[in-house]
Every structure is written in structure tokens, then in C-alpha cells.
XYZ file of C-alpha atoms in Angstrom:
651
model
C -0.080 0.072 0.367
C 1.514 3.271 -1.260
C 0.452 6.437 1.376
C 1.490 9.840 1.431
C 3.375 10.791 4.484
C 3.600 14.143 6.173
C 6.599 13.477 7.637
C 9.744 15.366 7.037
C 8.283 18.171 4.453
C 5.574 19.968 6.580
C 7.186 19.249 9.459
C 10.365 20.363 8.434
C 8.766 24.087 8.262
C 5.046 25.018 9.550
C 4.506 27.137 7.384
C 5.836 25.433 4.208
C 2.634 23.293 3.221
C 2.578 23.786 -0.910
C 5.327 23.396 -3.138
C 6.489 26.653 -5.181
C 6.689 27.063 -8.754
C 9.877 28.429 -10.394
C 9.198 31.944 -10.324
C 8.294 31.701 -6.816
C 11.308 29.848 -5.857
C 13.511 32.466 -8.026
C 11.325 35.350 -6.060
C 12.726 33.918 -2.596
C 16.485 33.700 -3.380
C 15.988 37.038 -4.762
C 14.631 38.255 -1.208
C 17.683 35.995 0.319
C 19.988 37.708 -1.672
C 18.477 41.453 -0.999
C 20.284 42.986 2.259
C 17.830 46.101 2.319
C 15.785 42.528 3.640
C 15.077 42.273 7.478
C 17.776 39.049 8.434
C 14.286 37.014 9.594
C 12.413 38.016 6.493
C 16.179 36.650 4.880
C 16.959 33.615 6.713
C 13.107 32.292 5.736
C 13.283 32.863 2.544
C 16.360 31.207 2.073
C 15.154 27.764 3.776
C 12.234 27.897 2.287
C 14.427 27.522 -1.081
C 16.638 25.142 0.116
C 13.660 23.216 1.483
C 11.525 23.349 -1.904
C 14.593 23.477 -4.630
C 16.968 21.256 -3.591
C 16.049 18.789 -0.564
C 14.352 16.462 -2.357
C 14.863 17.439 -5.990
C 19.047 18.312 -6.197
C 19.903 16.713 -2.930
C 23.808 16.849 -3.486
C 23.326 20.589 -3.090
C 22.007 20.816 -0.015
C 24.576 20.936 2.325
C 26.756 23.654 0.339
C 23.302 25.919 -0.064
C 22.775 25.278 4.041
C 26.313 26.306 4.884
C 25.474 29.679 3.472
C 22.549 29.553 6.075
C 24.841 28.957 8.697
C 27.685 31.426 8.235
C 25.097 33.965 7.503
C 23.242 33.322 10.958
C 26.666 32.373 13.228
C 27.484 36.286 11.625
C 24.529 37.780 12.764
C 24.437 35.775 15.630
C 20.630 34.567 14.508
C 19.592 31.539 16.585
C 16.382 31.138 14.206
C 18.695 30.521 11.329
C 20.688 27.785 13.395
C 17.490 26.579 14.264
C 16.365 25.644 10.828
C 19.866 25.142 9.336
C 20.565 21.768 11.805
C 16.700 21.020 11.059
C 17.407 20.882 7.286
C 20.464 19.014 7.533
C 18.663 16.138 9.809
C 16.203 16.092 6.983
C 19.082 15.563 4.604
C 20.506 12.990 6.512
C 17.327 11.447 7.161
C 17.079 11.014 3.122
C 20.355 9.451 2.673
C 20.022 7.199 5.496
C 22.730 7.950 7.997
C 20.771 7.944 11.214
C 22.860 8.643 14.074
C 23.630 12.383 11.633
C 20.042 13.216 11.523
C 19.738 12.334 15.259
C 22.502 14.571 15.897
C 21.600 17.513 13.530
C 17.258 17.582 14.692
C 18.383 17.076 18.730
C 20.676 20.882 18.114
C 17.325 21.950 16.217
C 15.597 20.561 19.520
C 18.235 22.628 21.481
C 17.755 25.805 19.799
C 13.537 25.736 19.805
C 13.800 25.007 23.251
C 16.390 28.040 24.050
C 13.723 30.432 21.734
C 11.029 28.395 23.610
C 9.632 28.154 19.621
C 6.465 25.583 20.607
C 5.861 24.654 16.885
C 9.474 23.941 16.326
C 10.000 21.563 19.349
C 6.953 19.741 18.277
C 8.355 19.039 14.838
C 11.536 18.332 15.284
C 10.364 16.026 18.088
C 8.035 14.759 15.156
C 10.985 14.203 12.797
C 12.944 12.234 15.844
C 9.579 9.584 15.670
C 10.110 10.016 12.148
C 13.291 8.336 12.055
C 12.651 6.051 14.523
C 9.676 4.789 12.823
C 11.618 4.371 9.223
C 14.193 2.032 11.483
C 11.280 -0.061 12.534
C 11.124 1.253 16.019
C 7.585 1.854 16.599
C 7.341 1.512 19.967
C 9.499 4.521 20.641
C 8.551 6.726 17.585
C 5.293 6.312 19.147
C 6.743 8.253 22.479
C 7.947 11.076 20.120
C 5.017 11.464 18.390
C 3.137 11.676 22.062
C 5.998 14.462 23.261
C 5.185 16.316 19.501
C 1.707 16.387 20.271
C 1.800 18.201 23.662
C 3.889 20.847 22.201
C 1.680 21.506 19.888
C -1.268 21.700 21.846
C 0.449 23.963 24.209
C 1.570 26.231 20.717
C -2.567 26.136 19.878
C -0.918 25.072 16.411
C -3.920 22.341 15.182
C -2.300 22.243 11.910
C 1.156 20.459 13.979
C -1.262 18.295 15.695
C -2.959 17.072 12.570
C 0.200 15.757 10.908
C 1.749 14.391 13.659
C -1.993 12.147 14.461
C -1.367 11.009 10.463
C 1.615 10.129 11.141
C 0.873 7.876 14.244
C -2.271 6.791 12.157
C 0.610 5.537 9.560
C 2.791 3.662 12.034
C -0.546 1.731 12.808
C -0.979 0.758 9.076
C 2.261 -0.665 9.255
C 1.522 -2.662 12.369
C -1.570 -3.963 10.421
C -3.950 -2.244 12.923
C -6.029 -0.501 10.279
C -9.095 0.394 12.727
C -6.245 2.507 15.161
C -5.087 3.919 11.801
C -8.312 4.845 10.849
C -9.003 6.557 13.570
C -6.153 8.972 13.629
C -6.570 10.089 10.467
C -9.887 10.234 10.952
C -9.212 12.664 13.919
C -6.183 14.203 11.722
C -8.673 14.501 9.041
C -11.265 16.613 11.791
C -8.555 19.268 12.658
C -7.404 19.738 8.995
C -10.867 20.911 7.808
C -11.183 23.050 11.225
C -8.326 25.059 10.097
C -8.963 25.209 6.288
C -5.635 22.826 5.764
C -6.483 21.507 2.484
C -3.090 20.224 2.330
C -3.867 18.357 5.133
C -7.183 17.399 4.186
C -6.055 15.896 0.790
C -3.329 13.769 2.496
C -5.547 12.374 5.347
C -8.572 11.571 2.816
C -6.283 9.613 0.626
C -4.801 7.835 2.907
C -7.894 6.849 4.543
C -8.671 5.755 0.960
C -5.418 3.331 0.687
C -6.694 2.179 4.402
C -10.072 1.071 2.893
C -8.445 -0.423 -0.068
C -6.577 -2.679 1.652
C -9.393 -3.619 3.559
C -10.743 -4.970 0.316
C -13.753 -1.893 0.462
C -12.971 -0.422 -3.061
C -16.269 1.562 -3.484
C -15.084 3.803 -0.391
C -11.406 3.988 -1.345
C -12.679 5.165 -4.665
C -15.084 7.607 -2.999
C -11.447 8.953 -0.563
C -9.454 8.930 -3.920
C -11.708 10.940 -5.723
C -12.272 13.505 -2.908
C -8.637 14.075 -2.413
C -8.079 14.162 -6.398
C -10.016 17.525 -6.303
C -8.939 19.164 -3.508
C -5.052 18.650 -4.576
C -6.672 20.089 -7.821
C -8.023 22.694 -6.274
C -4.998 23.996 -4.393
C -2.584 22.670 -7.364
C -0.707 20.271 -5.583
C 0.540 18.150 -9.052
C 2.319 16.009 -6.817
C -0.774 15.127 -5.617
C -2.770 14.592 -8.351
C -0.629 12.480 -9.469
C -0.957 10.541 -6.630
C -4.400 10.755 -6.957
C -5.064 9.659 -10.621
C -2.757 6.581 -10.373
C -4.373 5.224 -7.013
C -8.161 5.768 -8.748
C -6.416 3.804 -11.589
C -5.535 1.374 -9.201
C -9.119 0.733 -7.571
C -10.243 0.266 -11.659
C -7.111 -2.162 -12.201
C -8.943 -4.047 -9.241
C -12.130 -4.713 -10.886
C -10.743 -5.784 -14.204
C -12.347 -2.103 -15.831
C -8.523 -2.302 -17.948
C -9.318 0.696 -20.176
C -10.593 3.253 -16.990
C -7.173 2.403 -15.298
C -5.233 2.756 -18.223
C -6.820 6.341 -18.807
C -6.002 7.095 -15.419
C -2.401 6.016 -15.243
C -1.617 7.900 -18.368
C -3.114 11.386 -17.156
C -0.808 10.790 -13.701
C 1.977 10.057 -15.540
C 1.626 13.061 -17.583
C 1.068 15.007 -14.761
C 4.252 13.560 -12.804
C 6.401 14.250 -15.803
C 5.182 17.697 -16.209
C 6.903 18.332 -12.819
C 9.343 15.847 -12.920
C 8.584 14.278 -10.232
C 10.344 10.827 -10.772
C 8.850 8.858 -7.399
C 5.264 9.457 -8.951
C 6.267 8.566 -12.337
C 7.949 5.344 -11.750
C 4.814 4.191 -9.548
C 2.574 5.726 -12.417
C 4.599 3.450 -14.535
C 5.295 0.118 -12.788
C 1.133 0.512 -12.183
C 0.870 0.779 -15.704
C 3.005 -2.060 -16.997
C 1.404 -4.615 -14.449
C -2.421 -3.645 -15.788
C -0.818 -4.662 -19.256
C 0.796 -7.617 -17.723
C -2.338 -8.332 -17.109
C -4.358 -7.528 -20.230
C -1.909 -9.712 -22.086
C -0.419 -6.688 -23.969
C 3.139 -7.964 -23.226
C 5.446 -5.405 -25.367
C 3.605 -2.542 -23.603
C 4.352 -4.219 -20.221
C 8.163 -4.623 -21.614
C 8.696 -0.814 -22.456
C 6.611 0.441 -19.524
C 8.722 -1.307 -16.622
C 11.568 -0.829 -18.619
C 10.868 3.450 -18.319
C 10.571 2.717 -14.721
C 13.206 0.604 -13.980
C 15.616 3.187 -15.623
C 14.093 6.077 -13.340
C 14.301 3.790 -10.210
C 17.697 3.150 -10.595
C 18.615 6.822 -11.055
C 16.947 7.715 -8.005
C 18.512 4.591 -5.961
C 15.205 3.202 -5.057
C 15.774 -0.816 -4.551
C 12.286 -1.091 -4.173
C 10.764 0.104 -7.142
C 13.771 -1.902 -8.875
C 12.506 -5.116 -7.413
C 8.693 -4.183 -8.440
C 10.237 -3.093 -12.045
C 12.533 -6.769 -12.167
C 9.775 -8.738 -11.101
C 7.151 -7.243 -14.174
C 9.992 -7.420 -16.525
C 10.555 -11.377 -15.380
C 6.783 -12.321 -15.598
C 6.878 -10.470 -19.354
C 9.207 -12.340 -20.291
C 8.267 -15.607 -18.853
C 4.946 -15.210 -20.726
C 6.938 -14.398 -23.984
C 8.652 -17.536 -23.587
C 12.073 -15.682 -23.401
C 13.445 -18.333 -20.968
C 17.202 -16.507 -21.039
C 15.699 -12.955 -20.067
C 13.276 -14.054 -17.819
C 16.196 -15.793 -16.191
C 18.377 -12.939 -15.835
C 15.471 -10.873 -14.197
C 14.710 -12.870 -12.007
C 18.907 -13.245 -10.821
C 18.326 -9.408 -10.849
C 15.833 -9.855 -8.594
C 17.303 -12.137 -6.187
C 20.758 -9.780 -6.450
C 18.117 -6.858 -5.391
C 16.782 -9.084 -2.780
C 20.346 -9.313 -0.699
C 21.341 -5.623 -1.778
C 17.357 -4.847 0.496
C 18.330 -7.300 3.046
C 22.199 -6.075 3.715
C 20.616 -2.392 3.418
C 18.512 -3.418 6.567
C 21.193 -5.002 7.536
C 23.346 -1.913 7.962
C 20.850 0.584 9.162
C 20.930 -2.102 12.887
C 24.307 -2.228 12.844
C 24.334 1.273 12.611
C 21.474 2.164 15.162
C 23.041 -0.660 17.439
C 26.798 1.036 17.011
C 25.247 4.676 17.556
C 23.419 3.775 20.666
C 26.394 2.230 21.853
C 28.461 5.151 21.789
C 25.979 7.397 22.600
C 25.720 4.861 25.872
C 29.727 4.668 26.641
C 29.405 8.631 26.513
C 27.079 8.809 28.991
C 28.818 6.921 31.588
C 32.284 8.346 31.105
C 30.427 11.885 31.692
C 29.018 10.324 34.841
C 32.613 9.453 35.843
C 34.231 12.297 34.865
C 31.340 14.013 37.192
C 32.181 11.756 40.045
C 35.710 12.396 39.736
C 35.877 16.008 39.860
C 33.763 16.156 43.108
C 36.210 13.833 44.797
C 39.090 16.070 43.531
C 37.242 19.341 44.927
C 36.556 17.813 48.107
C 40.428 16.601 48.277
C 41.648 20.066 48.071
C 39.480 21.083 49.915
C 40.710 19.337 52.746
C 44.056 19.894 51.851
C 43.015 24.295 52.128
C 41.569 23.328 55.481
C 44.904 21.243 56.519
C 47.291 24.547 55.396
C 45.330 27.147 57.118
C 45.325 24.805 61.021
C 49.005 24.440 60.411
C 50.058 27.852 59.602
C 47.985 28.880 62.859
C 50.130 29.852 66.237
C 52.174 27.708 68.350
C 50.693 28.774 71.199
C 47.455 27.495 70.225
C 48.969 24.222 68.745
C 47.170 21.767 70.991
C 43.928 23.234 70.991
C 43.478 24.122 67.069
C 45.424 20.481 66.393
C 42.482 19.167 68.237
C 39.594 21.259 66.827
C 40.938 20.627 63.641
C 41.260 17.189 63.276
C 37.723 17.488 65.082
C 36.790 19.672 62.083
C 38.375 17.371 59.492
C 36.754 14.292 61.117
C 33.432 15.714 60.594
C 33.988 17.749 57.246
C 35.181 13.913 55.886
C 32.562 12.277 57.525
C 29.694 14.842 55.354
C 31.850 14.980 52.423
C 31.781 11.411 52.640
C 28.166 11.352 53.310
C 27.004 13.574 50.694
C 29.035 11.229 48.197
C 27.510 8.546 49.067
C 23.594 9.999 49.077
C 25.034 10.958 45.163
C 26.184 7.645 44.498
C 23.155 5.811 45.735
C 21.225 8.407 44.011
C 22.346 7.741 40.783
C 21.969 3.902 41.267
C 18.558 4.241 42.204
C 18.082 6.250 39.042
C 19.521 3.713 37.244
C 17.763 0.765 38.699
C 14.498 2.557 38.155
C 15.256 2.339 34.470
C 17.307 -1.051 34.018
C 16.872 -4.131 35.963
C 19.064 -4.713 38.926
C 21.050 -7.501 37.267
C 21.989 -5.412 33.940
C 22.630 -2.155 35.931
C 25.280 -3.856 38.072
C 26.691 -5.234 34.873
C 26.788 -1.862 33.477
C 28.396 -0.690 36.132
C 31.267 -3.558 35.881
C 31.745 -3.672 32.439
C 30.743 -0.256 31.229
C 28.411 -1.845 28.750
C 25.656 -4.977 28.729
C 25.661 -7.427 26.655
C 22.017 -8.466 25.004
C 20.831 -12.187 25.976
C 18.435 -14.739 24.597
C 15.687 -16.042 26.853
C 13.957 -19.121 25.987
C 10.297 -18.827 27.816
C 9.645 -15.475 28.249
C 5.617 -13.998 28.643
C 5.063 -10.898 27.040
C 2.200 -8.673 28.227
C 0.038 -5.934 26.205
C -2.537 -4.016 27.660
C -3.896 -1.013 25.665
C -6.923 1.073 26.946
C -10.263 1.653 24.567
C -10.969 4.363 22.627
C -8.285 6.453 24.306
C -7.901 9.232 21.585
C -11.199 9.804 21.361
C -11.356 10.078 25.548
C -8.389 11.710 25.889
C -10.568 15.106 23.670
C -12.964 15.065 26.341
C -10.254 15.339 29.216
C -8.090 18.532 29.915
C -3.902 16.998 29.685
C -3.824 17.500 33.586
C -6.565 15.374 33.680
C -5.532 13.142 31.496
C -1.987 12.726 32.428
C -3.668 12.117 36.136
C -5.897 9.117 34.850
C -3.185 7.733 33.144
C -0.682 8.188 36.079
C -3.311 6.300 38.853
C -3.755 3.465 36.412
C 0.141 3.025 35.199
C 1.197 3.161 39.419
C -1.484 0.613 40.224
C 0.217 -1.834 37.382
C 3.878 -0.880 38.317
C 2.540 -2.193 42.209
C 1.118 -4.845 40.713
C 4.589 -6.038 38.826
C 6.034 -5.826 41.734
C 4.359 -7.690 43.684
C 4.286 -10.751 41.148
C 8.487 -10.347 40.509
C 7.415 -9.196 36.059
C 10.116 -6.623 34.839
C 8.133 -3.568 33.500
C 9.254 -2.500 29.494
C 7.964 1.020 28.825
C 4.924 2.596 28.365
C 3.815 3.454 24.707
C 1.423 6.197 24.805
C -1.744 4.679 26.430
C -0.050 1.276 26.630
C 2.072 -0.837 29.329
C 4.194 -3.813 28.441
C 6.109 -6.016 30.713
C 7.857 -9.227 30.298
C 7.767 -12.610 33.173
C 10.661 -14.868 33.527
C 13.616 -11.979 32.755
C 16.437 -10.981 33.539
C 16.319 -13.822 36.388
C 14.638 -17.029 34.810
C 11.921 -18.095 37.284
C 9.555 -21.912 36.924
C 6.321 -19.636 37.769
C 6.602 -16.819 35.545
C 4.049 -17.290 33.339
C 1.235 -18.360 35.856
C 2.862 -14.921 37.300
C 2.248 -12.842 34.626
C -1.039 -13.505 33.783
C -1.597 -13.246 37.635
C -0.486 -9.732 37.118
C -2.500 -9.199 34.037
C -5.776 -10.545 35.762
C -5.311 -8.017 38.706
C -4.716 -5.389 36.328
C -8.556 -5.845 34.854
C -9.586 -6.254 38.174
C -8.517 -2.870 39.235
C -9.432 -1.177 35.823
C -12.723 -2.840 36.065
C -12.961 -1.461 39.803
C -11.588 2.253 39.178
C -13.947 2.183 36.086
C -17.441 1.901 38.327
C -16.226 3.967 41.071
C -15.652 7.267 38.244
C -18.751 6.107 36.378
C -20.649 6.482 39.731
C -18.996 10.078 40.326
C -19.969 11.174 36.608
C -16.241 11.121 35.446
C -14.590 10.012 32.369
C -12.874 6.647 32.615
C -10.769 3.975 30.567
C -11.167 0.535 29.650
C -8.703 -2.126 28.705
C -7.830 -5.061 26.285
C -4.930 -7.205 27.803
C -3.114 -10.076 25.441
C -0.286 -12.165 26.642
C 2.564 -14.538 24.407
C 5.094 -17.304 25.733
C 8.184 -17.701 23.911
C 11.591 -16.552 23.043
C 12.757 -12.994 22.835
C 16.164 -11.290 22.974
C 16.851 -8.261 25.840
C 19.112 -5.900 25.964
C 19.499 -1.858 26.331
C 19.394 0.579 23.866
C 18.452 4.059 23.142
C 19.660 7.471 21.740
C 20.022 9.960 24.761
C 17.897 7.834 27.551
C 18.975 4.158 28.636
C 16.814 1.495 27.814
C 16.002 -1.732 28.508
C 13.757 -3.447 25.647
C 13.029 -7.074 23.777
C 12.522 -8.085 20.695
C 11.303 -11.179 18.851
C 8.465 -12.177 17.052
C 6.994 -13.393 20.388
C 6.370 -9.334 21.411
C 4.393 -8.881 17.921
C 2.398 -11.979 18.520
C 1.536 -10.789 22.103
C 0.478 -7.710 20.665
C -1.678 -9.250 18.448
C -2.981 -10.927 21.780
C -3.809 -7.330 22.880
C -5.546 -6.339 19.302
C -7.435 -9.575 19.256
C -8.735 -9.584 22.798
C -12.259 -8.323 24.424
C -12.468 -5.222 26.827
C -11.960 -6.449 30.475
C -10.871 -9.655 29.752
C -7.356 -11.269 29.375
C -6.334 -12.723 26.130
C -3.907 -15.854 26.202
C -2.179 -17.945 23.246
C -2.190 -21.393 22.893
C 1.735 -21.597 23.616
C 0.897 -19.795 26.912
C -1.630 -21.938 27.551
C -0.048 -24.974 27.367
C 1.966 -23.378 29.924
C -0.428 -22.946 32.659
C -3.632 -24.987 31.470
C -2.535 -27.388 34.801
C -2.755 -24.930 37.071
C -6.211 -25.150 39.514
C -7.230 -21.733 39.857
C -7.558 -20.820 36.137
C -10.582 -21.396 33.898
C -9.998 -21.129 30.378
C -12.581 -20.448 27.500
C -11.491 -21.643 23.687
C -11.715 -18.952 21.802
C -10.606 -20.994 18.359
C -8.622 -19.996 15.821
C -8.792 -16.099 15.155
C -7.147 -14.732 11.645
C -3.967 -12.302 13.424
C -2.456 -10.240 10.680
C 1.046 -11.317 9.476
C 0.696 -14.569 12.157
C -2.363 -16.412 9.952
C -4.886 -18.346 12.313
C -3.975 -18.502 15.576
C -5.365 -20.353 18.653
C -6.889 -18.240 21.693
C -8.011 -17.869 25.134
C -9.765 -16.352 27.549
C -8.262 -17.064 31.144
C -9.902 -15.821 34.017
C -9.627 -17.247 38.348
C -11.653 -19.598 39.026
């Protein structure tokens, strides 16, 4: 599914929601060169010029242009210009998949945003950090950044920013196959864009809602949304959006086997995208045309279109699109009985597969190395602080001693005894202060990491990732959280979440379950790590039941008072995981593996007020006398096929 993403472009500059024509670009550059204009006007003009002319069309020239912006801003001591320069660099390195550099410059821009108290830019930078994490597949941490971004945008009362962030969260849920959640966020984003009259945001949200309906097989609703998006894109003269809407409509007609209609829309899409030299939209239209010709057995036309798309995809270095093109060409040659060329394209397709896997592996290794270096730097900084404090205390004691020696001989015994006593008291006090700070640091570390992992970190300066064969992963999620949050003030919302999560934390401590993280309104924990325990599966289920019991009682109490309250789903799956420390700025103990994904599916396919477990978890505890089970049969779960599930409760 191809989605239009409000990611770097609109989040990079909140004032820049549409593309500029060439004449307008020339005008922006002329303003930048006009020394009679105010510094702020010149900086904003150059920023918009770089963003629209170079960032996505001529990325090789970006850093050269940004250097002009940066030098000017430093010369004028203009922090806002440095904020924008860092943000552009962050976007550039994001495009080149150099994530450590991208994070470095976006965090630098975030510091300027906070220094200048520019809430909109704070929200944009946090959102961009979320986009980077999302692009790496780290959806859990990405959502945390998006939630922080929402708070910043809401503080600035910047509804367009809130809308774009909600839109991005919806796209994360699409990637996870959580279409109901995705639609909820897209609809909220659409409502806000309509409220503010932001037609750019309306067209994006409307088009992506259409894509979700297409994925769900509802071509009627998909077509209506694509047609509405096309209408808006034409109104605002967003030609890239027009091209996207046209081939999306063509794709619906192709699915309905109305191939002539589909071809007409593909042709128009290609014509529009060619007129603005939008290579990515051109590639998409050509590929869809190629497969449409292949379906109608127009093999020569299919070969021409897919070959054109392949040349363009190679020119922009898009491996995924190259793979699609080679698949099309392979099928053409296979249909024509040209075994030699078919084999050649099949081998090319396999090579591209290997390259894509290598790129993905390289990204993961790069991220791991970057995180490891940041962790190492953090530990070194803490060590330097501690050594500096100890050296300071030693210097103070030395000065005290020298002062005491310099006093008169007549008071020698009195001063020596007083000095020794004072030194003893001071040393004792200094040791107590250092010990207190040490305890505070250790307690803080233990609040972030499991005790065993924290100890290894202190001893070795690093903690190795570990494999665990049997861990029970617990996920919980509040029903209709987004809708409910709109009815509550920020203070009440945070207070309600905190009340629930504090109770959950206490339950985890009671059953010796390791809390992993919270993600917005979701809570994640694991039983059986970092120390293995024979009763971890049973204890995880007991903890889940206690969580549900707490939420059910709290809901009744609040409803009786006429207050808003949460309802919750909980899911558990048991299996192998990998656990270790990750993080960009802050340490985080996290877990990975298919077990985590399956546990998430258990939660999303559960029901309000119940605990849903997988067959694997059921097999571990089915002999426990305190539990009763309700078989749900096999239920289709995205990416897992049919999965046996059970509701569990106490007898």
C-alpha cells in the first residue's frame, strides 16, 4: 500500500505546506540576496528555497546551500537561522539513511527550539525524531516522540501540527496492520485539518483513508476518498498530489478489471508527474501501467513501461521500486517464453533482494553502534563528574589542613584537636554527600534498568544482549483512548493514566514481573527475565488479571461520580525473545522477537475487561487449578495466520 506521508517536508517548516512554482522560487532567492531586507525575512526565504528546490530534488546541493544559511546566521548571531540550518541537515541525513547524523542535527535544532521557546519547532523536531525511529522500525519509541510532539503542538495551540502528528501515528498503525486504529487517527487528523481549513492536510488524510479502505477490500469507499483527494489536490494545485490521486483511482479500477479506465488514469498521472519531473510519482504510475498491461496480455507495452520505470528507479537509487520493475519484466519474458531474459531478471531480482537485506542489516548495525557510543559517552560523563567532585573535596581538605598549620604555636594543641575534629566531621559529611549522590545515581539506574543489567553496566561499561527461551510478554491498551483524551484536560488525562500505571507498577513488583515500557496509553511488561523463574508464566497471567480487576473497579467508581474512565484489553504470549539496552539519549531496556509481535496481536484481538492468551501460554498453565479457560478457537491475526486463543480468568 502506498501512503502519502506528512513527515519531513511539512514537519520541517510549519509555514511551508505547498510547493513553490519556479517563479516563486526565484523570488525567494532574490529576497535572500537583498541585503536591505530584515535578517529574519532573508533567513526564512533561503530556508524555504533550500527546502523546496534542493532538499528533495537536488540533495547533493543541500549541504552547500545550508552552509550559506549557517554562516550568515552565525555572523548575525541569529539563532533561528541556526535552528533551521540544523533541521535541514537532519532532513538531508535522514534521506541518505545516515540516522546517527540525522538524529544529531535534529537534536541540535531541538535545543535551539527550546532555547527560543518556539513550541511549534519543538513539536516539529520531536515529530522528526519519531519519523527517524519509525523508519528504522522502532515503532514503540517513535510513538513516544509523537506523543511528546502532540503536547508541544497543543501548548502552541498549533492545530495543523497536531493534525500532521496524528496523521503520522495513523501511518505507524497501518504498518502494523492495525487498520482500525489507523482510521481513528486519520479521521481525527482530517477533522482538525477541516477545522483549520488546511486543504493540504485534508488531501493527505483523505487519500490515506482511501488507501486503508483499499487494503480492507472496500473499493467503493476507497474510490470515493481518492476522488475527493483528487478534487482537493487540483484546487490547491498540488500536482504531486494530483498524480498520486490519479494512479490510486486507476489502481481501484484495475482491481475491478475495468482496465481501460485504469489505463486512462495511469496515463494522466504519468503526464502530470512528468510535467513537474516528480520521478517517484512517475515510477509508481509506470509500474502500475506495466502490471495492468501484463494482466491484459499486452506484453510489449508492459515491457516498455516497466523498463522505463526501472531506468528511473535506478537513477534515484530506489531499490524497492527496482525490485517491482524486475518482477514485472521477469513475468513479461516468462509469458513470452523468453527463458534467457526471464532468468536474467530473476537473478537481478534476487540480487536486489540481497541488497535490500544488506541495507536493512547495515541500518540495524549502524543504529546499534550509534546507541552503544552514546551509552558509553553517558557513562564516561558520569565518571568524570564523580572524579571532579572527589578531587574538589580533596582540595578543600588540603586547604583546611594548610590553614590549620599556619596558626600560632601558643594555640597548637587546641587548634590541632579542633582541626582534627573539624576535619573528621567534614570528611564524614563529604563522604555522606558522595555516598548519597552515589545511592541516588544507583537508584535512578535501577529505576531504568533491571538490577542484574545495571550491575553489569557498572562493572563492564556495557551490557550484552541476552537470549531468553521462555518469556511471557504482556501488553495492555485502553479502549478509545484518543477519543476519550479529547474530552479530558491534559492535567486530568495525565493524572488518570498515572493512577493506572502506578497501580500496574505495584502489581508488577508483587508478581516479580519486569516492566519494559509504556507507549502512550499502552503498557508492556515481561515475566521470566532478566532472571528466569519457573512460575513466571503463571505470575504474568495473575498480574494481568489483577490489572483488569483494578481497571474494572476504577471504571465503576468513576462512572458513579460522572467522571471519564478507561476500559482495557490485555494480551499475553509466551516464547523466546532477545533482551538488551537500547537508546539514543536515555538508557532503555527493551526486548525483540516474534514473541513480542504475537503478544501485541493477543492484545489487539482481545476484548474489554478480559485477558486474552495464546495457545503457547495456555499450554504452560492449563494444569494450574486456580485458572479457568474459555477457548476462542482459531482467529485470523495479521502476519500470523490463524492463531488459537483463549480467555483466562480465576475460578
